[in-house]
Amino acid sequence: MTEKTVLQVNDLKKYFDKPKLTKAVDGISFSVKQGQIVGVLGPNGAGKTTTIQMLLGVSTPTSGTISYFGKNFTGKETDIKQMINFSSAYANLPFRMTVWENLDIYARIYAVKNRKERIKHLLDSFGVANLAKKRMIQLSAGQKTRVMLAKSFLNWPKIILLDEPTASLDPEIADQVRKFLLNQQKSYQVTILITSHNMKEVEELCDNIIFLHHGKILASGSAKQLLKKFNMGKLKLEDLFLKITRGEYENI
Amino acid sequence: MKIYRIWAVIVRHLYNMKHSWDKLSDSFYWPAMDLILWGLTSLYFASQKGSVSNIVMILLTGLIFWQVIWRSQYEITVSLLEELWSRNVVNLFASPLTVDEWLVAVLILGVIKMLVTILFVFLLTWFFYTINLMNSFGFFLLPIFGLLLISGWWIGLIVAGLILRFGTQVQTLAWSGVYLLAPFSAIYYPVSQLPGWAQIISKFVPASYLFEAARTILKTGIIPYDQLGISLFINIGYLLLATIFFKRSFTAAKNVGLAGLDEG
């Protein structure tokens, strides 16, 4: 695995002044190397989704910088967005259109070559090939999630941002998705930044974990390093997450 | 700006149309109903003693020209609302698609749909009333339609900008916003019929010059270049201002986070 930095975030802040001043993200800095899978964890309101939205360019930071592949995101957004993609529980695809039509539109936007083959391959990979002609409105939550994941891999992204990608999947399908992600990481060194509330999943997938709390990075490192740092003994990452959520590490 | 991304947005809305036959009512049903009701009413008025000459032509021209403004503004605002309703805004603008490309795509889409509607309305006018507007306006229909189209665009951009700032809670403006200008546009009556204060407002509404010009052409056959020129001048100014407002609204929406729009 090379040590090339794919994503560099420096002192990133996002403040909202209405209805009252809220520091959603408060000066976070981190970097992600090529081929890494990095988990962003934290309780609700920790700033995970706001961070991802700024990394996607759909929310403007109050201050700080984001660089992809050594280039400042501001001013190079269109070129950089061609190389990234995402899937989020907060976004959806037009519900009147079919699965195939939706993927076709995004394949056109990303200028994917041989888009029919690419769409077919991804639908097969996520086990939703039989849904190609179904309208989005006819799909279950789990099926929609898999279609969104297929969309997020359309353009062979160099880095992919996943906001709770397996939240609505049953354990069997969630396992298949994790295997697919690991396979993509191995086969073409895709870098993945993932938020999840499933600690087992994070332990299984992530090389590195960033713990966010009240918009700040509370700790970062591998699962083992984090458990050691917080003297968790034989306890699991989930126990650490619960302790953080309950405010036991407020003053760190 | 990449043509393939603009085309992708157009294809997206064409796919959507394929599954939304109910929306064809906007393109065909309502214009047809308006045309039949107003046409028959004006035929009745025309048959009365002392009626205004050319009343059928005046009313039908007003109706058809208003369709151009209404459709072109509607296409911009409803295309934006479609993305909000389906929570697709983040998907779109997290992709390489720029807001300029999206805007060009919906403007083109508006022209295509407007042309289809107008062609349909022309055929109906000829079929029901044996009236061919080309006989009265000739090729001056093209610049008049162009100016009406620009009027629809800047109104659409202002309404879309408001939707970006305030979300779907102001979505009703997509249907009703344009009607604020209708009384001052003098669609079916001369500006002189308006009260004094309203006549002053109508001077700042470029469509009023176009409807006045249309009536002048119908009554005298003379092309009022001055009125078309004033309309062009004001329309271009408003279009520039509306574009700036729309783009600033997009920036403001990004400051709050586009995901907020998806959440309604």
Short mmCIF file of C-alpha atoms in Angstrom, two decimals:
data_model
loop_
_atom_site.label_atom_id
_atom_site.label_comp_id
_atom_site.label_asym_id
_atom_site.label_seq_id
_atom_site.Cartn_x
_atom_site.Cartn_y
_atom_site.Cartn_z
CA MET A 1 0.00 0.00 0.00
CA THR A 2 1.42 3.41 -0.97
CA GLU A 3 1.52 6.32 1.42
CA LYS A 4 0.07 8.87 -1.00
CA THR A 5 -2.31 11.28 0.73
CA VAL A 6 -5.69 11.32 -0.97
CA LEU A 7 -7.53 13.64 1.39
CA GLN A 8 -6.12 16.31 3.66
CA VAL A 9 -8.37 18.33 5.99
CA ASN A 10 -6.95 21.27 7.92
CA ASP A 11 -8.66 23.13 10.76
CA LEU A 12 -12.10 22.64 9.17
CA LYS A 13 -14.93 24.56 10.83
CA LYS A 14 -18.62 24.84 10.20
CA TYR A 15 -20.61 27.23 12.36
CA PHE A 16 -24.30 27.96 12.02
CA ASP A 17 -25.46 31.27 13.47
CA LYS A 18 -29.22 30.61 13.25
CA PRO A 19 -31.27 30.11 15.34
CA LYS A 20 -28.29 30.29 17.75
CA LEU A 21 -24.57 29.87 17.27
CA THR A 22 -23.82 26.17 16.77
CA LYS A 23 -20.33 24.83 16.20
CA ALA A 24 -21.26 21.78 14.11
CA VAL A 25 -17.62 21.15 13.17
CA ASP A 26 -15.01 22.93 15.21
CA GLY A 27 -11.50 22.86 13.82
CA ILE A 28 -10.87 19.27 12.74
CA SER A 29 -7.74 18.16 10.90
CA PHE A 30 -6.96 14.71 9.51
CA SER A 31 -5.56 13.01 6.46
CA VAL A 32 -6.49 9.86 4.59
CA LYS A 33 -3.96 7.79 2.65
CA GLN A 34 -4.64 6.00 -0.60
CA GLY A 35 -6.33 2.63 -0.13
CA GLN A 36 -7.25 3.25 3.50
CA ILE A 37 -10.70 2.70 4.91
CA VAL A 38 -11.31 5.36 7.55
CA GLY A 39 -14.29 5.32 9.87
CA VAL A 40 -15.78 8.53 11.24
CA LEU A 41 -17.63 7.73 14.44
CA GLY A 42 -19.56 9.77 16.92
CA PRO A 43 -22.98 10.15 18.48
CA ASN A 44 -25.80 12.00 16.72
CA GLY A 45 -24.90 15.67 16.37
CA ALA A 46 -21.16 15.00 16.57
CA GLY A 47 -20.61 16.59 13.15
CA LYS A 48 -20.12 13.47 10.98
CA THR A 49 -22.70 14.30 8.31
CA THR A 50 -21.75 18.00 8.24
CA THR A 51 -18.12 16.97 7.70
CA ILE A 52 -19.08 14.67 4.84
CA GLN A 53 -21.23 17.37 3.26
CA MET A 54 -18.31 19.79 3.29
CA LEU A 55 -16.07 17.08 1.83
CA LEU A 56 -18.64 16.64 -0.96
CA GLY A 57 -18.82 20.35 -1.70
CA VAL A 58 -22.52 20.66 -0.89
CA SER A 59 -21.90 22.71 2.24
CA THR A 60 -19.43 25.59 2.40
CA PRO A 61 -17.01 25.50 5.35
CA THR A 62 -16.89 28.51 7.66
CA SER A 63 -13.10 28.20 7.52
CA GLY A 64 -10.34 25.66 6.99
CA THR A 65 -9.14 23.83 3.91
CA ILE A 66 -9.91 20.56 2.15
CA SER A 67 -7.44 19.11 -0.35
CA TYR A 68 -7.87 16.06 -2.53
CA PHE A 69 -4.87 14.52 -4.31
CA GLY A 70 -2.78 17.54 -3.24
CA LYS A 71 -5.17 20.04 -4.86
CA ASN A 72 -7.28 22.55 -2.95
CA PHE A 73 -10.94 21.54 -3.28
CA THR A 74 -12.03 25.19 -3.61
CA GLY A 75 -11.56 26.23 -7.20
CA LYS A 76 -11.00 22.67 -8.46
CA GLU A 77 -14.34 21.26 -7.34
CA THR A 78 -15.56 20.04 -10.73
CA ASP A 79 -12.31 18.21 -11.58
CA ILE A 80 -12.08 16.66 -8.12
CA LYS A 81 -15.75 15.64 -7.99
CA GLN A 82 -15.11 13.62 -11.16
CA MET A 83 -12.85 11.39 -9.02
CA ILE A 84 -15.00 11.06 -5.93
CA ASN A 85 -18.47 9.73 -5.18
CA PHE A 86 -20.73 9.06 -2.24
CA SER A 87 -23.73 7.28 -0.85
CA SER A 88 -25.79 8.69 1.96
CA ALA A 89 -28.83 7.82 3.97
CA TYR A 90 -29.85 11.48 3.60
CA ALA A 91 -30.00 11.52 -0.20
CA ASN A 92 -32.24 9.66 -2.58
CA LEU A 93 -32.75 9.18 -6.29
CA PRO A 94 -35.77 10.41 -8.29
CA PHE A 95 -38.57 8.08 -7.24
CA ARG A 96 -40.59 8.06 -10.47
CA MET A 97 -37.63 6.85 -12.54
CA THR A 98 -36.41 3.27 -12.77
CA VAL A 99 -33.21 2.02 -11.19
CA TRP A 100 -31.61 1.70 -14.62
CA GLU A 101 -32.61 5.22 -15.69
CA ASN A 102 -31.24 6.74 -12.49
CA LEU A 103 -27.91 4.99 -12.87
CA ASP A 104 -27.82 5.88 -16.56
CA ILE A 105 -28.21 9.60 -15.73
CA TYR A 106 -25.36 9.54 -13.22
CA ALA A 107 -23.20 7.49 -15.59
CA ARG A 108 -23.76 10.25 -18.17
CA ILE A 109 -22.94 13.01 -15.66
CA TYR A 110 -19.69 11.23 -14.71
CA ALA A 111 -18.96 10.45 -18.41
CA VAL A 112 -18.58 6.74 -17.63
CA LYS A 113 -17.29 4.76 -20.62
CA ASN A 114 -19.29 1.65 -21.58
CA ARG A 115 -21.94 2.77 -19.17
CA LYS A 116 -24.35 -0.09 -19.91
CA GLU A 117 -21.74 -2.70 -18.99
CA ARG A 118 -20.69 -0.73 -15.92
CA ILE A 119 -24.27 -0.38 -14.67
CA LYS A 120 -24.97 -4.05 -15.29
CA HIS A 121 -21.79 -5.07 -13.44
CA LEU A 122 -22.63 -2.91 -10.41
CA LEU A 123 -26.25 -4.05 -10.28
CA ASP A 124 -24.96 -7.64 -10.29
CA SER A 125 -22.36 -6.86 -7.63
CA PHE A 126 -24.96 -5.45 -5.25
CA GLY A 127 -27.51 -8.17 -6.03
CA VAL A 128 -30.10 -5.83 -7.52
CA ALA A 129 -29.91 -6.74 -11.23
CA ASN A 130 -33.50 -7.99 -11.07
CA LEU A 131 -34.65 -4.51 -10.00
CA ALA A 132 -33.25 -2.63 -13.00
CA LYS A 133 -36.67 -1.92 -14.48
CA LYS A 134 -38.38 -1.18 -11.17
CA ARG A 135 -39.11 2.39 -10.19
CA MET A 136 -37.29 3.72 -7.12
CA ILE A 137 -40.60 4.24 -5.33
CA GLN A 138 -41.27 0.49 -5.55
CA LEU A 139 -38.06 -0.47 -3.73
CA SER A 140 -37.59 -1.31 -0.06
CA ALA A 141 -35.21 0.78 2.04
CA GLY A 142 -32.52 -1.90 1.76
CA GLN A 143 -32.88 -2.13 -2.02
CA LYS A 144 -32.64 1.68 -2.33
CA THR A 145 -29.47 1.65 -0.25
CA ARG A 146 -27.91 -0.93 -2.58
CA VAL A 147 -28.86 1.11 -5.65
CA MET A 148 -27.30 4.19 -4.04
CA LEU A 149 -24.16 2.16 -3.39
CA ALA A 150 -24.12 1.07 -7.05
CA LYS A 151 -24.39 4.75 -8.02
CA SER A 152 -21.47 5.60 -5.79
CA PHE A 153 -19.14 3.19 -7.61
CA LEU A 154 -20.20 4.17 -11.16
CA ASN A 155 -17.22 6.39 -11.95
CA TRP A 156 -14.45 4.18 -10.50
CA PRO A 157 -14.00 6.75 -7.72
CA LYS A 158 -10.56 7.17 -6.18
CA ILE A 159 -12.20 8.08 -2.91
CA ILE A 160 -15.70 7.27 -1.82
CA LEU A 161 -17.62 8.81 1.07
CA LEU A 162 -20.23 6.57 2.64
CA ASP A 163 -22.66 7.93 5.21
CA GLU A 164 -24.07 4.92 7.12
CA PRO A 165 -24.11 2.70 4.01
CA THR A 166 -25.42 -0.45 5.67
CA ALA A 167 -27.92 1.18 8.06
CA SER A 168 -31.03 -0.29 6.43
CA LEU A 169 -29.59 -3.61 5.26
CA ASP A 170 -30.24 -7.03 6.76
CA PRO A 171 -27.15 -8.75 8.23
CA GLU A 172 -26.64 -11.02 5.19
CA ILE A 173 -26.76 -8.17 2.64
CA ALA A 174 -24.71 -5.89 4.93
CA ASP A 175 -22.04 -8.60 5.02
CA GLN A 176 -22.06 -8.83 1.22
CA VAL A 177 -21.65 -5.05 0.98
CA ARG A 178 -18.70 -5.09 3.41
CA LYS A 179 -17.07 -7.84 1.34
CA PHE A 180 -17.65 -5.81 -1.82
CA LEU A 181 -16.03 -2.75 -0.21
CA LEU A 182 -13.01 -4.76 0.92
CA ASN A 183 -12.76 -6.32 -2.51
CA GLN A 184 -12.79 -2.88 -4.18
CA GLN A 185 -10.15 -1.67 -1.75
CA LYS A 186 -7.89 -4.59 -2.64
CA SER A 187 -8.55 -4.65 -6.37
CA TYR A 188 -8.08 -0.99 -7.23
CA GLN A 189 -7.02 0.67 -3.99
CA VAL A 190 -10.13 2.78 -3.60
CA THR A 191 -10.01 4.95 -0.51
CA ILE A 192 -13.11 4.90 1.66
CA LEU A 193 -14.33 7.31 4.33
CA ILE A 194 -17.26 5.79 6.14
CA THR A 195 -19.62 6.83 8.93
CA SER A 196 -21.45 4.09 10.76
CA HIS A 197 -23.12 3.28 14.03
CA ASN A 198 -22.30 -0.39 13.58
CA MET A 199 -19.13 -0.82 15.65
CA LYS A 200 -18.56 -4.40 14.53
CA GLU A 201 -18.60 -3.18 10.96
CA VAL A 202 -16.15 -0.40 11.74
CA GLU A 203 -13.78 -2.80 13.48
CA GLU A 204 -14.00 -5.20 10.56
CA LEU A 205 -13.53 -2.62 7.80
CA CYS A 206 -11.55 0.34 9.02
CA ASP A 207 -7.78 0.77 9.11
CA ASN A 208 -8.21 4.00 10.99
CA ILE A 209 -10.98 5.53 13.09
CA ILE A 210 -11.76 9.16 13.88
CA PHE A 211 -13.95 9.78 16.91
CA LEU A 212 -15.92 13.02 16.64
CA HIS A 213 -17.66 14.59 19.60
CA HIS A 214 -19.26 18.06 19.71
CA GLY A 215 -17.64 18.87 16.36
CA LYS A 216 -14.10 18.07 17.50
CA ILE A 217 -11.87 15.05 17.04
CA LEU A 218 -11.78 13.31 20.38
CA ALA A 219 -9.34 10.62 19.30
CA SER A 220 -8.08 8.84 16.20
CA GLY A 221 -6.17 5.68 15.41
CA SER A 222 -6.81 2.01 14.73
CA ALA A 223 -9.45 0.20 16.79
CA LYS A 224 -6.71 -1.44 18.87
CA GLN A 225 -4.93 1.87 19.47
CA LEU A 226 -8.16 3.56 20.55
CA LEU A 227 -9.11 0.79 22.98
CA LYS A 228 -5.63 0.95 24.46
CA LYS A 229 -5.65 4.73 24.69
CA PHE A 230 -8.90 4.75 26.65
CA ASN A 231 -7.83 1.80 28.84
CA MET A 232 -10.75 -0.30 27.67
CA GLY A 233 -9.11 -3.61 28.64
CA LYS A 234 -11.12 -6.40 27.09
CA LEU A 235 -14.02 -4.15 26.22
CA LYS A 236 -15.02 -3.55 22.61
CA LEU A 237 -15.25 -0.47 20.43
CA GLU A 238 -18.99 -0.37 21.09
CA ASP A 239 -18.34 0.08 24.83
CA LEU A 240 -15.99 2.96 24.06
CA PHE A 241 -18.62 4.51 21.79
CA LEU A 242 -21.23 4.26 24.57
CA LYS A 243 -18.88 5.82 27.12
CA ILE A 244 -18.23 8.73 24.73
CA THR A 245 -21.93 9.13 24.00
CA ARG A 246 -22.67 9.22 27.72
CA GLY A 247 -20.17 12.03 28.15
CA GLU A 248 -17.58 10.10 30.15
CA TYR A 249 -14.75 11.66 28.13
CA GLU A 250 -16.07 15.21 27.90
CA ASN A 251 -12.87 16.76 29.21
CA ILE A 252 -10.36 15.02 27.01
CA MET B 1 -19.29 23.77 -19.05
CA LYS B 2 -19.68 20.27 -20.54
CA ILE B 3 -22.42 19.49 -23.04
CA TYR B 4 -22.69 15.84 -21.96
CA ARG B 5 -23.59 16.90 -18.42
CA ILE B 6 -26.18 19.38 -19.71
CA TRP B 7 -27.60 16.60 -21.89
CA ALA B 8 -27.67 14.24 -18.87
CA VAL B 9 -29.92 16.67 -16.97
CA ILE B 10 -32.22 17.01 -20.00
CA VAL B 11 -32.40 13.20 -20.33
CA ARG B 12 -33.16 12.98 -16.59
CA HIS B 13 -36.27 15.14 -17.05
CA LEU B 14 -37.29 13.35 -20.26
CA TYR B 15 -37.09 10.01 -18.39
CA ASN B 16 -39.19 11.58 -15.65
CA MET B 17 -41.80 12.73 -18.19
CA LYS B 18 -42.06 9.19 -19.49
CA HIS B 19 -43.31 8.12 -16.06
CA SER B 20 -45.40 11.22 -15.37
CA TRP B 21 -48.26 11.25 -17.84
CA ASP B 22 -50.22 13.34 -15.34
CA LYS B 23 -47.82 16.20 -16.08
CA LEU B 24 -48.90 16.26 -19.70
CA SER B 25 -51.97 18.10 -18.44
CA ASP B 26 -49.70 21.14 -17.95
CA SER B 27 -48.55 20.96 -21.56
CA PHE B 28 -51.82 20.08 -23.27
CA TYR B 29 -54.94 19.84 -21.11
CA TRP B 30 -54.92 23.29 -19.45
CA PRO B 31 -53.86 25.23 -22.57
CA ALA B 32 -56.57 23.42 -24.57
CA MET B 33 -59.24 24.17 -21.95
CA ASP B 34 -58.21 27.85 -21.78
CA LEU B 35 -58.27 28.10 -25.54
CA ILE B 36 -61.71 26.55 -25.87
CA LEU B 37 -63.30 28.59 -23.05
CA TRP B 38 -61.75 31.94 -24.01
CA GLY B 39 -62.21 31.30 -27.73
CA LEU B 40 -65.92 30.53 -27.38
CA THR B 41 -66.44 33.46 -25.00
CA SER B 42 -64.76 35.86 -27.41
CA LEU B 43 -66.78 34.47 -30.33
CA TYR B 44 -69.92 35.25 -28.35
CA PHE B 45 -68.71 38.81 -27.60
CA ALA B 46 -67.79 39.29 -31.24
CA SER B 47 -71.35 38.36 -32.30
CA GLN B 48 -72.83 41.19 -30.16
CA LYS B 49 -73.54 44.61 -31.63
CA GLY B 50 -70.86 47.22 -30.96
CA SER B 51 -68.25 44.66 -30.05
CA VAL B 52 -64.54 45.45 -30.23
CA SER B 53 -63.14 44.51 -33.64
CA ASN B 54 -60.64 41.67 -33.62
CA ILE B 55 -61.73 40.63 -30.13
CA VAL B 56 -61.27 36.92 -30.87
CA MET B 57 -57.75 37.49 -32.12
CA ILE B 58 -56.89 39.81 -29.23
CA LEU B 59 -58.02 37.37 -26.56
CA LEU B 60 -56.50 34.29 -28.20
CA THR B 61 -53.19 36.08 -28.82
CA GLY B 62 -53.09 37.17 -25.18
CA LEU B 63 -53.79 33.64 -24.05
CA ILE B 64 -51.16 32.03 -26.28
CA PHE B 65 -48.47 34.61 -25.47
CA TRP B 66 -49.12 34.21 -21.75
CA GLN B 67 -48.59 30.45 -22.14
CA VAL B 68 -45.03 31.17 -23.35
CA ILE B 69 -44.21 33.15 -20.20
CA TRP B 70 -45.97 30.72 -17.89
CA ARG B 71 -44.37 27.58 -19.34
CA SER B 72 -40.83 28.92 -19.45
CA GLN B 73 -40.89 30.08 -15.81
CA TYR B 74 -42.70 26.94 -14.69
CA GLU B 75 -40.06 24.65 -16.20
CA ILE B 76 -37.24 26.26 -14.19
CA THR B 77 -39.07 26.21 -10.87
CA VAL B 78 -40.65 22.77 -11.18
CA SER B 79 -37.38 21.20 -12.36
CA LEU B 80 -35.80 22.48 -9.15
CA LEU B 81 -38.75 21.29 -7.06
CA GLU B 82 -38.53 17.84 -8.68
CA GLU B 83 -35.00 17.50 -7.28
CA LEU B 84 -36.12 18.68 -3.84
CA TRP B 85 -39.13 16.39 -3.75
CA SER B 86 -37.03 13.36 -4.67
CA ARG B 87 -34.17 14.40 -2.30
CA ASN B 88 -31.77 14.34 -5.22
CA VAL B 89 -30.14 17.76 -4.77
CA VAL B 90 -27.10 16.45 -2.87
CA ASN B 91 -26.58 13.66 -5.41
CA LEU B 92 -26.62 16.17 -8.26
CA PHE B 93 -24.36 18.81 -6.81
CA ALA B 94 -21.93 16.38 -5.18
CA SER B 95 -21.30 15.20 -8.76
CA PRO B 96 -19.24 17.21 -11.26
CA LEU B 97 -22.43 18.91 -12.46
CA THR B 98 -22.24 22.67 -11.93
CA VAL B 99 -25.19 24.92 -11.17
CA ASP B 100 -24.58 26.74 -14.48
CA GLU B 101 -24.86 23.45 -16.40
CA TRP B 102 -28.05 22.57 -14.53
CA LEU B 103 -29.50 25.97 -15.33
CA VAL B 104 -28.66 25.77 -19.04
CA ALA B 105 -30.25 22.31 -19.16
CA VAL B 106 -33.55 23.43 -17.63
CA LEU B 107 -33.65 26.52 -19.85
CA ILE B 108 -33.24 24.31 -22.93
CA LEU B 109 -35.85 21.92 -21.57
CA GLY B 110 -38.20 24.85 -21.07
CA VAL B 111 -37.76 25.94 -24.70
CA ILE B 112 -38.44 22.40 -25.97
CA LYS B 113 -41.59 21.98 -23.88
CA MET B 114 -42.79 25.49 -24.68
CA LEU B 115 -42.41 24.82 -28.42
CA VAL B 116 -44.40 21.59 -28.12
CA THR B 117 -47.20 23.36 -26.20
CA ILE B 118 -47.28 26.34 -28.56
CA LEU B 119 -47.37 24.11 -31.64
CA PHE B 120 -50.28 22.22 -30.08
CA VAL B 121 -52.12 25.46 -29.23
CA PHE B 122 -51.52 26.83 -32.77
CA LEU B 123 -53.05 23.67 -34.24
CA LEU B 124 -56.05 23.92 -31.91
CA THR B 125 -56.55 27.59 -32.77
CA TRP B 126 -56.52 26.76 -36.45
CA PHE B 127 -58.77 23.72 -35.95
CA PHE B 128 -61.44 25.37 -33.76
CA TYR B 129 -61.41 28.96 -35.01
CA THR B 130 -59.63 28.74 -38.40
CA ILE B 131 -57.21 31.38 -37.12
CA ASN B 132 -53.57 31.29 -38.15
CA LEU B 133 -51.48 33.69 -36.06
CA MET B 134 -48.70 33.59 -38.64
CA ASN B 135 -51.01 35.47 -41.02
CA SER B 136 -51.24 38.39 -38.59
CA PHE B 137 -47.72 38.44 -37.12
CA GLY B 138 -45.60 36.77 -39.79
CA PHE B 139 -42.05 36.17 -38.68
CA PHE B 140 -42.36 38.86 -36.00
CA LEU B 141 -43.77 36.06 -33.88
CA LEU B 142 -40.19 34.83 -33.39
CA PRO B 143 -38.75 37.95 -31.68
CA ILE B 144 -41.98 38.35 -29.69
CA PHE B 145 -41.78 34.72 -28.51
CA GLY B 146 -38.09 35.21 -27.73
CA LEU B 147 -38.88 38.20 -25.52
CA LEU B 148 -41.77 36.39 -23.82
CA LEU B 149 -39.41 33.48 -23.19
CA ILE B 150 -36.87 35.79 -21.52
CA SER B 151 -39.66 37.21 -19.33
CA GLY B 152 -40.50 33.65 -18.25
CA TRP B 153 -36.83 32.92 -17.56
CA TRP B 154 -36.18 35.83 -15.22
CA ILE B 155 -39.42 35.24 -13.34
CA GLY B 156 -38.47 31.54 -13.04
CA LEU B 157 -34.97 32.41 -11.82
CA ILE B 158 -36.33 34.71 -9.10
CA VAL B 159 -38.84 32.09 -7.91
CA ALA B 160 -36.17 29.34 -8.04
CA GLY B 161 -33.84 31.60 -6.04
CA LEU B 162 -36.54 32.06 -3.40
CA ILE B 163 -37.05 28.28 -3.25
CA LEU B 164 -33.30 27.83 -2.73
CA ARG B 165 -33.41 30.30 0.15
CA PHE B 166 -36.65 29.22 1.83
CA GLY B 167 -37.13 25.62 0.66
CA THR B 168 -40.38 23.91 -0.27
CA GLN B 169 -42.40 26.11 2.10
CA VAL B 170 -42.55 28.67 -0.74
CA GLN B 171 -43.10 26.08 -3.49
CA THR B 172 -46.55 27.43 -4.29
CA LEU B 173 -44.77 30.38 -5.96
CA ALA B 174 -43.88 27.98 -8.79
CA TRP B 175 -47.55 28.08 -9.84
CA SER B 176 -48.73 31.38 -8.46
CA GLY B 177 -45.69 33.71 -8.51
CA VAL B 178 -45.99 34.68 -12.16
CA TYR B 179 -49.63 35.73 -11.71
CA LEU B 180 -48.47 38.67 -9.57
CA LEU B 181 -47.33 40.26 -12.81
CA ALA B 182 -50.35 39.23 -14.88
CA PRO B 183 -52.57 42.26 -14.09
CA PHE B 184 -49.69 44.64 -14.94
CA SER B 185 -48.80 42.77 -18.13
CA ALA B 186 -52.02 43.95 -19.82
CA ILE B 187 -52.58 40.54 -21.38
CA TYR B 188 -56.17 41.02 -22.52
CA TYR B 189 -56.66 44.78 -22.16
CA PRO B 190 -54.64 47.93 -22.90
CA VAL B 191 -52.41 49.45 -20.21
CA SER B 192 -54.66 52.54 -20.33
CA GLN B 193 -57.41 50.48 -18.66
CA LEU B 194 -55.31 50.18 -15.50
CA PRO B 195 -55.56 52.73 -12.68
CA GLY B 196 -52.80 55.35 -12.69
CA TRP B 197 -50.58 53.73 -10.06
CA ALA B 198 -50.83 50.37 -11.86
CA GLN B 199 -49.91 51.98 -15.18
CA ILE B 200 -46.67 53.18 -13.57
CA ILE B 201 -45.89 49.63 -12.43
CA SER B 202 -46.71 48.22 -15.87
CA LYS B 203 -44.02 50.49 -17.36
CA PHE B 204 -41.48 48.30 -15.51
CA VAL B 205 -43.05 45.03 -16.70
CA PRO B 206 -41.50 44.12 -20.06
CA ALA B 207 -44.37 41.79 -20.99
CA SER B 208 -46.79 44.75 -21.01
CA TYR B 209 -44.94 46.23 -24.02
CA LEU B 210 -45.20 42.89 -25.83
CA PHE B 211 -48.96 42.52 -25.29
CA GLU B 212 -49.46 46.15 -26.32
CA ALA B 213 -47.31 45.54 -29.40
CA ALA B 214 -49.34 42.46 -30.30
CA ARG B 215 -52.60 44.44 -30.17
CA THR B 216 -51.06 47.23 -32.26
CA ILE B 217 -50.01 44.71 -34.91
CA LEU B 218 -53.46 43.10 -34.92
CA LYS B 219 -55.27 46.45 -35.23
CA THR B 220 -52.99 48.35 -37.59
CA GLY B 221 -50.57 45.85 -39.09
CA ILE B 222 -47.73 48.22 -38.07
CA ILE B 223 -44.77 46.77 -36.15
CA PRO B 224 -44.10 48.92 -33.04
CA TYR B 225 -40.33 48.54 -32.95
CA ASP B 226 -40.03 51.00 -30.06
CA GLN B 227 -42.17 48.82 -27.79
CA LEU B 228 -40.23 45.69 -28.74
CA GLY B 229 -36.96 47.57 -28.11
CA ILE B 230 -38.02 48.77 -24.65
CA SER B 231 -39.17 45.25 -23.76
CA LEU B 232 -35.81 43.82 -24.91
CA PHE B 233 -33.87 46.38 -22.88
CA ILE B 234 -35.82 45.82 -19.63
CA ASN B 235 -35.94 42.03 -20.14
CA ILE B 236 -32.17 41.74 -20.55
CA GLY B 237 -31.61 43.88 -17.47
CA TYR B 238 -34.00 41.78 -15.39
CA LEU B 239 -32.50 38.54 -16.72
CA LEU B 240 -29.03 39.64 -15.60
CA LEU B 241 -30.29 40.66 -12.16
CA ALA B 242 -32.35 37.47 -11.79
CA THR B 243 -29.33 35.32 -12.74
CA ILE B 244 -27.22 37.08 -10.10
CA PHE B 245 -30.01 36.58 -7.53
CA PHE B 246 -30.34 32.88 -8.40
CA LYS B 247 -26.60 32.25 -8.16
CA ARG B 248 -26.35 34.13 -4.88
CA SER B 249 -29.28 32.10 -3.56
CA PHE B 250 -27.45 28.90 -4.54
CA THR B 251 -24.37 30.12 -2.66
CA ALA B 252 -26.56 30.96 0.35
CA ALA B 253 -28.13 27.47 0.18
CA LYS B 254 -24.63 25.94 0.11
CA ASN B 255 -23.68 27.96 3.17
CA VAL B 256 -26.54 26.38 5.06
CA GLY B 257 -25.95 23.02 3.33
CA LEU B 258 -27.79 21.69 0.27
CA ALA B 259 -28.87 18.65 2.27
CA GLY B 260 -31.19 20.99 4.17
CA LEU B 261 -33.13 21.52 0.92
CA ASP B 262 -33.52 17.75 0.48
CA GLU B 263 -34.97 17.54 3.95
CA GLY B 264 -37.63 20.09 2.91
#
